[in-house]
Amino acid sequence: MKKDINSLSPEARAIIRAQVSRRSVLAGVGAVSAAGLLAACGTGSSTGVKVAVDVSDTEKIVRWANWPLYLDFNEDTKVYPTLAAFEKQSGLKVTYEEAIDDNNTFYGKVQGQLSIGSDIGYDIVAPTDWMAARFIEQGYAQKLDPANVPNKSNIRQVLSDVGFDKGRQYSLTWQSGFAGFGWNTQKLPKGVRTMDDLFAPANKGKVVVLSELRDTIGVIMLYQGVDPSSNFTEDQFMNAIDFFKKKIADGFIRQVKGNSYSEDLKRGDANAVIGWSGDIFILKSESGGKFDFAIPESGGTLWSDNMLIPSTSTHKKNAEKLMNYYYEPAVAAEVAAYVNYICPVEAAQPELEKIDPALAASPFIFPDAATLAKVKVFRSLSADESTKFQTAFDEAIGN
């Protein structure tokens, strides 16, 4: 029996009723397993930095820093429905902030406090894999108590044992997604599927790309025939930087931004972007199809963001309760229906199927092998590479 959609958030209902279509993705060259892609990551270990004392029993709050457009939201009431339900169920007060626009920028804001054990103001943060690895390596993450997060067992098998966090002792995947091309369908009715489409003459000065090096440069490397998940050379990386710099110098790239790139699309300042799948699908559902997304024909990138508890958090048990709640399949399904990113909870697919089989079959929420064959995970970088490549990227954009 179909579940009554009126029990869901207005956003989930709107998406379902609109029956938002997903662009078909052609299989790429070379087979790539879902496990190999979703579980690809770096290595690391905790340094044993002293963690804060937990006062969850006396302070019934949780403070959560996340990325924009990353949780079900009611535009009319300005409420996050699943979060409101959690507060009612748990008796905890949640402060939710869209505080992460870029991994490096966010880390730069909190690293100093983390290093001296001073409260950063958040009990949950959601960095991307490579930055989550840094938190764990530096000892800036608290180990989860399995007894407080029993729903941890609901994580997709391919995400359950990642290299930067063996056995998921410190983190749980929030969402995963693709980096590719987004565009304004009214201005570009033929769509954007190749790099030539993106940098067509009509888009000069109207292209915005991500400040996330691994996604923007990763997409360019794939266009140049280089696999960013492989042991590529410094010269191959710098070739992509040269291409990037030329597009800036020639006036094609308007800006390089974090999550705020979506505002450029909404305002009409950008015709097309290198952006993230879920962001574009939210814009699409809110605008009646004015925007769309596709994985480039030459390939896109795949990434995951991860919930973890900073070493300075004084509400660890409360944070674990929130993390556990979002790994309930029905809750995860409602979030997936709104954010349109890859859902980390395997059992959420049947829950979404009860609501709408077409939405549950979306390759952008539960990707199939053909979709995953089109994307690569940017490989882990050595400390020297990380510094050198980030410097080259920053210099290219004038930072």
GROMACS .gro file of C-alpha atoms in nm:
model
  399
    1MET     CA    1   0.000   0.000   0.000
    2LYS     CA    2   0.123   0.349  -0.081
    3LYS     CA    3   0.201   0.567   0.217
    4ASP     CA    4  -0.008   0.884   0.242
    5ILE     CA    5   0.219   1.161   0.111
    6ASN     CA    6   0.045   1.412   0.337
    7SER     CA    7   0.244   1.265   0.624
    8LEU     CA    8   0.560   1.404   0.465
    9SER     CA    9   0.707   1.752   0.460
   10PRO     CA   10   0.562   2.000   0.206
   11GLU     CA   11   0.890   1.986   0.013
   12ALA     CA   12   0.881   1.609  -0.018
   13ARG     CA   13   0.518   1.625  -0.131
   14ALA     CA   14   0.596   1.895  -0.385
   15ILE     CA   15   0.877   1.693  -0.535
   16ILE     CA   16   0.664   1.381  -0.551
   17ARG     CA   17   0.363   1.553  -0.703
   18ALA     CA   18   0.576   1.732  -0.957
   19GLN     CA   19   0.733   1.397  -1.046
   20VAL     CA   20   1.069   1.563  -1.101
   21SER     CA   21   1.243   1.387  -1.388
   22ARG     CA   22   1.606   1.280  -1.376
   23ARG     CA   23   1.829   1.298  -1.679
   24SER     CA   24   1.934   0.959  -1.809
   25VAL     CA   25   2.306   0.899  -1.777
   26LEU     CA   26   2.499   0.700  -2.037
   27ALA     CA   27   2.744   0.441  -1.916
   28GLY     CA   28   3.105   0.560  -1.928
   29VAL     CA   29   3.420   0.389  -2.043
   30GLY     CA   30   3.554   0.132  -1.798
   31ALA     CA   31   3.355  -0.051  -1.532
   32VAL     CA   32   3.368   0.096  -1.181
   33SER     CA   33   3.205  -0.080  -0.887
   34ALA     CA   34   2.973   0.104  -0.652
   35ALA     CA   35   3.177  -0.022  -0.359
   36GLY     CA   36   3.502   0.101  -0.511
   37LEU     CA   37   3.360   0.447  -0.569
   38LEU     CA   38   3.158   0.514  -0.256
   39ALA     CA   39   3.419   0.369  -0.023
   40ALA     CA   40   3.727   0.532  -0.185
   41CYS     CA   41   3.912   0.761   0.054
   42GLY     CA   42   4.232   0.837   0.247
   43THR     CA   43   4.390   0.692   0.556
   44GLY     CA   44   4.440   0.836   0.901
   45SER     CA   45   4.449   0.786   1.275
   46SER     CA   46   4.354   0.977   1.588
   47THR     CA   47   4.625   1.173   1.771
   48GLY     CA   48   4.456   1.146   2.110
   49VAL     CA   49   4.380   1.516   2.158
   50LYS     CA   50   4.196   1.577   2.486
   51VAL     CA   51   3.819   1.593   2.431
   52ALA     CA   52   3.559   1.800   2.615
   53VAL     CA   53   3.351   1.683   2.911
   54ASP     CA   54   3.000   1.576   2.808
   55VAL     CA   55   2.720   1.770   2.980
   56SER     CA   56   2.435   1.621   2.774
   57ASP     CA   57   2.252   1.509   3.087
   58THR     CA   58   2.209   1.866   3.207
   59GLU     CA   59   2.212   2.068   2.883
   60LYS     CA   60   1.947   1.940   2.644
   61ILE     CA   61   2.081   2.099   2.326
   62VAL     CA   62   2.257   2.004   2.002
   63ARG     CA   63   2.438   2.249   1.773
   64TRP     CA   64   2.476   2.136   1.411
   65ALA     CA   65   2.682   2.295   1.133
   66ASN     CA   66   2.588   2.178   0.785
   67TRP     CA   67   2.600   2.289   0.422
   68PRO     CA   68   2.321   2.497   0.255
   69LEU     CA   69   2.022   2.323   0.092
   70TYR     CA   70   2.104   2.004   0.281
   71LEU     CA   71   1.799   1.931   0.498
   72ASP     CA   72   1.424   1.922   0.432
   73PHE     CA   73   1.290   2.277   0.476
   74ASN     CA   74   0.943   2.435   0.470
   75GLU     CA   75   0.969   2.774   0.296
   76ASP     CA   76   0.634   2.890   0.436
   77THR     CA   77   0.692   2.809   0.802
   78LYS     CA   78   1.074   2.836   0.790
   79VAL     CA   79   1.091   2.505   0.975
   80TYR     CA   80   1.296   2.191   0.907
   81PRO     CA   81   1.020   1.927   0.943
   82THR     CA   82   1.237   1.626   1.033
   83LEU     CA   83   1.434   1.837   1.279
   84ALA     CA   84   1.113   1.965   1.441
   85ALA     CA   85   0.994   1.605   1.473
   86PHE     CA   86   1.323   1.509   1.639
   87GLU     CA   87   1.296   1.793   1.889
   88LYS     CA   88   0.944   1.686   1.983
   89GLN     CA   89   1.045   1.320   2.012
   90SER     CA   90   1.370   1.372   2.204
   91GLY     CA   91   1.305   1.683   2.410
   92LEU     CA   92   1.631   1.832   2.278
   93LYS     CA   93   1.664   2.180   2.130
   94VAL     CA   94   1.860   2.182   1.803
   95THR     CA   95   2.042   2.485   1.669
   96TYR     CA   96   2.092   2.422   1.298
   97GLU     CA   97   2.319   2.648   1.093
   98GLU     CA   98   2.409   2.640   0.724
   99ALA     CA   99   2.762   2.730   0.833
  100ILE     CA  100   2.972   2.531   0.584
  101ASP     CA  101   3.016   2.688   0.242
  102ASP     CA  102   3.358   2.542   0.166
  103ASN     CA  103   3.570   2.282   0.348
  104ASN     CA  104   3.890   2.486   0.371
  105THR     CA  105   3.711   2.805   0.473
  106PHE     CA  106   3.518   2.630   0.751
  107TYR     CA  107   3.827   2.449   0.878
  108GLY     CA  108   4.017   2.777   0.880
  109LYS     CA  109   3.753   2.926   1.107
  110VAL     CA  110   3.756   2.646   1.366
  111GLN     CA  111   4.104   2.494   1.356
  112GLY     CA  112   4.258   2.741   1.598
  113GLN     CA  113   3.993   2.672   1.861
  114LEU     CA  114   4.012   2.297   1.804
  115SER     CA  115   4.389   2.303   1.851
  116ILE     CA  116   4.359   2.457   2.200
  117GLY     CA  117   4.044   2.269   2.304
  118SER     CA  118   3.817   2.575   2.291
  119ASP     CA  119   3.448   2.518   2.206
  120ILE     CA  120   3.385   2.586   1.835
  121GLY     CA  121   3.011   2.621   1.895
  122TYR     CA  122   2.904   2.301   1.720
  123ASP     CA  123   2.833   1.944   1.834
  124ILE     CA  124   2.800   1.803   1.481
  125VAL     CA  125   2.985   1.910   1.168
  126ALA     CA  126   2.965   1.762   0.817
  127PRO     CA  127   3.296   1.784   0.628
  128THR     CA  128   3.369   1.607   0.300
  129ASP     CA  129   3.567   1.280   0.312
  130TRP     CA  130   3.914   1.431   0.279
  131MET     CA  131   3.841   1.697   0.542
  132ALA     CA  132   3.675   1.442   0.771
  133ALA     CA  133   4.001   1.246   0.744
  134ARG     CA  134   4.189   1.557   0.859
  135PHE     CA  135   3.960   1.602   1.162
  136ILE     CA  136   4.017   1.241   1.263
  137GLU     CA  137   4.392   1.246   1.194
  138GLN     CA  138   4.437   1.560   1.404
  139GLY     CA  139   4.233   1.416   1.690
  140TYR     CA  140   3.957   1.672   1.639
  141ALA     CA  141   3.675   1.411   1.635
  142GLN     CA  142   3.523   1.213   1.922
  143LYS     CA  143   3.477   0.838   1.895
  144LEU     CA  144   3.111   0.736   1.873
  145ASP     CA  145   2.955   0.517   2.141
  146PRO     CA  146   2.793   0.228   1.947
  147ALA     CA  147   2.529   0.189   2.219
  148ASN     CA  148   2.406   0.542   2.147
  149VAL     CA  149   2.398   0.496   1.769
  150PRO     CA  150   2.237   0.155   1.706
  151ASN     CA  151   2.107   0.271   1.367
  152LYS     CA  152   2.467   0.287   1.251
  153SER     CA  153   2.402  -0.066   1.124
  154ASN     CA  154   2.165   0.084   0.863
  155ILE     CA  155   2.450   0.243   0.668
  156ARG     CA  156   2.497   0.122   0.312
  157GLN     CA  157   2.746  -0.161   0.308
  158VAL     CA  158   2.984   0.020   0.071
  159LEU     CA  159   3.009   0.310   0.318
  160SER     CA  160   3.047   0.105   0.635
  161ASP     CA  161   3.424   0.062   0.636
  162VAL     CA  162   3.602   0.356   0.471
  163GLY     CA  163   3.977   0.404   0.475
  164PHE     CA  164   3.982   0.730   0.670
  165ASP     CA  165   3.756   0.582   0.942
  166LYS     CA  166   3.781   0.206   0.966
  167GLY     CA  167   3.460   0.059   1.101
  168ARG     CA  168   3.304   0.407   1.117
  169GLN     CA  169   3.428   0.467   1.471
  170TYR     CA  170   3.415   0.847   1.438
  171SER     CA  171   3.177   0.936   1.155
  172LEU     CA  172   2.862   0.852   0.962
  173THR     CA  173   2.794   0.956   0.605
  174TRP     CA  174   2.541   1.239   0.581
  175GLN     CA  175   2.491   1.236   0.204
  176SER     CA  176   2.692   1.161  -0.110
  177GLY     CA  177   2.662   1.329  -0.446
  178PHE     CA  178   2.797   1.408  -0.789
  179ALA     CA  179   2.978   1.712  -0.929
  180GLY     CA  180   2.888   1.791  -1.287
  181PHE     CA  181   2.710   2.050  -1.499
  182GLY     CA  182   2.410   2.255  -1.393
  183TRP     CA  183   2.235   2.505  -1.619
  184ASN     CA  184   1.943   2.738  -1.675
  185THR     CA  185   1.710   2.553  -1.912
  186GLN     CA  186   1.550   2.875  -2.037
  187LYS     CA  187   1.883   3.023  -2.141
  188LEU     CA  188   2.037   2.694  -2.255
  189PRO     CA  189   1.747   2.477  -2.380
  190LYS     CA  190   1.984   2.226  -2.542
  191GLY     CA  191   2.151   2.160  -2.208
  192VAL     CA  192   2.516   2.128  -2.103
  193ARG     CA  193   2.676   1.787  -2.133
  194THR     CA  194   3.029   1.859  -2.254
  195MET     CA  195   3.304   2.105  -2.166
  196ASP     CA  196   3.250   2.267  -2.505
  197ASP     CA  197   2.883   2.320  -2.412
  198LEU     CA  198   2.987   2.477  -2.082
  199PHE     CA  199   3.232   2.718  -2.241
  200ALA     CA  200   3.029   2.799  -2.550
  201PRO     CA  201   3.058   3.164  -2.666
  202ALA     CA  202   2.708   3.245  -2.536
  203ASN     CA  203   2.822   3.160  -2.182
  204LYS     CA  204   3.121   3.397  -2.170
  205GLY     CA  205   3.117   3.569  -1.832
  206LYS     CA  206   2.821   3.352  -1.729
  207VAL     CA  207   2.994   3.043  -1.586
  208VAL     CA  208   3.047   2.982  -1.213
  209VAL     CA  209   3.255   2.690  -1.085
  210LEU     CA  210   3.311   2.533  -0.744
  211SER     CA  211   3.586   2.641  -0.505
  212GLU     CA  212   3.615   2.271  -0.415
  213LEU     CA  213   3.940   2.183  -0.593
  214ARG     CA  214   3.866   1.812  -0.616
  215ASP     CA  215   3.540   1.871  -0.803
  216THR     CA  216   3.624   2.158  -1.041
  217ILE     CA  217   3.972   2.032  -1.131
  218GLY     CA  218   3.852   1.671  -1.119
  219VAL     CA  219   3.589   1.742  -1.386
  220ILE     CA  220   3.850   1.924  -1.599
  221MET     CA  221   4.097   1.636  -1.563
  222LEU     CA  222   3.834   1.389  -1.681
  223TYR     CA  223   3.769   1.613  -1.984
  224GLN     CA  224   4.143   1.595  -2.055
  225GLY     CA  225   4.136   1.216  -2.036
  226VAL     CA  226   4.298   1.188  -1.692
  227ASP     CA  227   4.140   0.974  -1.419
  228PRO     CA  228   4.153   1.173  -1.091
  229SER     CA  229   4.115   0.851  -0.893
  230SER     CA  230   4.437   0.715  -1.044
  231ASN     CA  231   4.799   0.788  -0.956
  232PHE     CA  232   4.806   1.092  -1.183
  233THR     CA  233   5.120   1.305  -1.209
  234GLU     CA  234   5.184   1.662  -1.103
  235ASP     CA  235   5.213   1.759  -1.470
  236GLN     CA  236   4.869   1.615  -1.543
  237PHE     CA  237   4.719   1.810  -1.253
  238MET     CA  238   4.892   2.130  -1.363
  239ASN     CA  239   4.760   2.083  -1.718
  240ALA     CA  240   4.411   2.104  -1.571
  241ILE     CA  241   4.512   2.413  -1.372
  242ASP     CA  242   4.638   2.574  -1.694
  243PHE     CA  243   4.304   2.507  -1.866
  244PHE     CA  244   4.123   2.650  -1.563
  245LYS     CA  245   4.340   2.963  -1.555
  246LYS     CA  246   4.284   3.026  -1.925
  247LYS     CA  247   3.907   3.011  -1.888
  248ILE     CA  248   3.935   3.268  -1.609
  249ALA     CA  249   4.170   3.490  -1.811
  250ASP     CA  250   3.950   3.466  -2.120
  251GLY     CA  251   3.652   3.590  -1.919
  252PHE     CA  252   3.439   3.275  -1.934
  253ILE     CA  253   3.443   3.199  -1.561
  254ARG     CA  254   3.254   3.466  -1.373
  255GLN     CA  255   3.334   3.345  -1.022
  256VAL     CA  256   3.474   3.054  -0.822
  257LYS     CA  257   3.248   2.987  -0.522
  258GLY     CA  258   3.139   2.749  -0.250
  259ASN     CA  259   2.776   2.652  -0.205
  260SER     CA  260   2.661   3.007  -0.284
  261TYR     CA  261   2.702   2.938  -0.657
  262SER     CA  262   2.336   2.837  -0.659
  263GLU     CA  263   2.241   3.200  -0.591
  264ASP     CA  264   2.413   3.304  -0.914
  265LEU     CA  265   2.193   3.061  -1.103
  266LYS     CA  266   1.877   3.182  -0.929
  267ARG     CA  267   1.959   3.550  -0.994
  268GLY     CA  268   2.036   3.484  -1.360
  269ASP     CA  269   2.399   3.593  -1.320
  270ALA     CA  270   2.514   3.247  -1.434
  271ASN     CA  271   2.390   3.046  -1.730
  272ALA     CA  272   2.579   2.732  -1.629
  273VAL     CA  273   2.795   2.595  -1.347
  274ILE     CA  274   3.017   2.316  -1.236
  275GLY     CA  275   2.799   2.231  -0.938
  276TRP     CA  276   2.653   1.961  -0.717
  277SER     CA  277   2.366   1.735  -0.818
  278GLY     CA  278   2.135   1.779  -0.519
  279ASP     CA  279   2.162   2.159  -0.519
  280ILE     CA  280   2.053   2.175  -0.881
  281PHE     CA  281   1.763   1.934  -0.831
  282ILE     CA  282   1.635   2.140  -0.539
  283LEU     CA  283   1.648   2.451  -0.760
  284LYS     CA  284   1.473   2.253  -1.032
  285SER     CA  285   1.189   2.143  -0.804
  286GLU     CA  286   1.146   2.496  -0.663
  287SER     CA  287   1.143   2.664  -1.004
  288GLY     CA  288   0.920   2.432  -1.206
  289GLY     CA  289   1.208   2.289  -1.408
  290LYS     CA  290   1.405   2.608  -1.479
  291PHE     CA  291   1.732   2.431  -1.394
  292ASP     CA  292   1.880   2.090  -1.468
  293PHE     CA  293   2.187   1.878  -1.399
  294ALA     CA  294   2.388   1.617  -1.589
  295ILE     CA  295   2.703   1.421  -1.527
  296PRO     CA  296   2.943   1.534  -1.806
  297GLU     CA  297   2.988   1.295  -2.096
  298SER     CA  298   3.359   1.289  -2.011
  299GLY     CA  299   3.278   1.206  -1.647
  300GLY     CA  300   3.200   1.368  -1.312
  301THR     CA  301   3.321   1.329  -0.955
  302LEU     CA  302   3.167   1.151  -0.657
  303TRP     CA  303   3.205   1.265  -0.295
  304SER     CA  304   3.054   1.214   0.052
  305ASP     CA  305   2.998   1.448   0.346
  306ASN     CA  306   3.017   1.300   0.694
  307MET     CA  307   2.863   1.376   1.032
  308LEU     CA  308   3.117   1.375   1.312
  309ILE     CA  309   3.137   1.516   1.664
  310PRO     CA  310   3.419   1.770   1.716
  311SER     CA  311   3.660   1.711   2.002
  312THR     CA  312   3.536   2.032   2.168
  313SER     CA  313   3.168   1.929   2.174
  314THR     CA  314   3.018   1.920   2.524
  315HIS     CA  315   2.695   1.752   2.408
  316LYS     CA  316   2.825   1.426   2.263
  317LYS     CA  317   2.542   1.200   2.378
  318ASN     CA  318   2.283   1.444   2.243
  319ALA     CA  319   2.468   1.463   1.912
  320GLU     CA  320   2.475   1.083   1.890
  321LYS     CA  321   2.100   1.075   1.948
  322LEU     CA  322   2.052   1.312   1.652
  323MET     CA  323   2.284   1.112   1.427
  324ASN     CA  324   2.098   0.793   1.520
  325TYR     CA  325   1.762   0.956   1.437
  326TYR     CA  326   1.870   1.048   1.085
  327TYR     CA  327   1.968   0.687   1.021
  328GLU     CA  328   1.609   0.570   1.071
  329PRO     CA  329   1.503   0.459   0.719
  330ALA     CA  330   1.177   0.658   0.711
  331VAL     CA  331   1.353   0.977   0.822
  332ALA     CA  332   1.639   0.923   0.576
  333ALA     CA  333   1.384   0.874   0.298
  334GLU     CA  334   1.216   1.207   0.372
  335VAL     CA  335   1.550   1.388   0.370
  336ALA     CA  336   1.646   1.217   0.043
  337ALA     CA  337   1.319   1.326  -0.117
  338TYR     CA  338   1.410   1.686  -0.045
  339VAL     CA  339   1.788   1.706  -0.092
  340ASN     CA  340   1.807   1.463  -0.388
  341TYR     CA  341   2.155   1.344  -0.294
  342ILE     CA  342   2.271   0.983  -0.263
  343CYS     CA  343   2.109   0.841   0.050
  344PRO     CA  344   2.349   0.660   0.288
  345VAL     CA  345   2.074   0.444   0.441
  346GLU     CA  346   2.011   0.132   0.235
  347ALA     CA  347   1.673   0.057   0.391
  348ALA     CA  348   1.546   0.403   0.297
  349GLN     CA  349   1.485   0.291  -0.062
  350PRO     CA  350   1.186   0.067   0.023
  351GLU     CA  351   1.050   0.350   0.240
  352LEU     CA  352   1.073   0.589  -0.053
  353GLU     CA  353   0.928   0.323  -0.282
  354LYS     CA  354   0.611   0.314  -0.070
  355ILE     CA  355   0.570   0.684  -0.142
  356ASP     CA  356   0.671   0.696  -0.509
  357PRO     CA  357   0.847   0.416  -0.698
  358ALA     CA  358   0.985   0.655  -0.962
  359LEU     CA  359   1.157   0.871  -0.700
  360ALA     CA  360   1.298   0.564  -0.527
  361ALA     CA  361   1.435   0.448  -0.863
  362SER     CA  362   1.626   0.774  -0.918
  363PRO     CA  363   1.992   0.703  -0.998
  364PHE     CA  364   2.079   1.030  -0.825
  365ILE     CA  365   1.944   0.904  -0.491
  366PHE     CA  366   2.013   0.531  -0.523
  367PRO     CA  367   2.266   0.515  -0.809
  368ASP     CA  368   2.290   0.212  -1.034
  369ALA     CA  369   2.606   0.072  -1.189
  370ALA     CA  370   2.558   0.265  -1.514
  371THR     CA  371   2.547   0.596  -1.326
  372LEU     CA  372   2.845   0.512  -1.105
  373ALA     CA  373   3.044   0.415  -1.416
  374LYS     CA  374   3.037   0.782  -1.517
  375VAL     CA  375   3.203   0.919  -1.203
  376LYS     CA  376   3.533   0.900  -1.017
  377VAL     CA  377   3.643   0.975  -0.662
  378PHE     CA  378   3.936   1.217  -0.650
  379ARG     CA  379   4.222   1.021  -0.494
  380SER     CA  380   4.383   1.098  -0.161
  381LEU     CA  381   4.671   1.344  -0.182
  382SER     CA  382   4.998   1.336   0.007
  383ALA     CA  383   5.069   1.630   0.238
  384ASP     CA  384   5.310   1.773  -0.019
  385GLU     CA  385   5.061   1.731  -0.304
  386SER     CA  386   4.782   1.881  -0.100
  387THR     CA  387   4.982   2.194  -0.027
  388LYS     CA  388   5.122   2.227  -0.378
  389PHE     CA  389   4.793   2.162  -0.559
  390GLN     CA  390   4.586   2.385  -0.332
  391THR     CA  391   4.839   2.666  -0.375
  392ALA     CA  392   4.822   2.632  -0.753
  393PHE     CA  393   4.442   2.640  -0.741
  394ASP     CA  394   4.433   2.940  -0.507
  395GLU     CA  395   4.682   3.130  -0.724
  396ALA     CA  396   4.471   3.058  -1.030
  397ILE     CA  397   4.170   3.228  -0.869
  398GLY     CA  398   4.376   3.512  -0.726
  399ASN     CA  399   4.376   3.409  -0.359
   0.00000   0.00000   0.00000
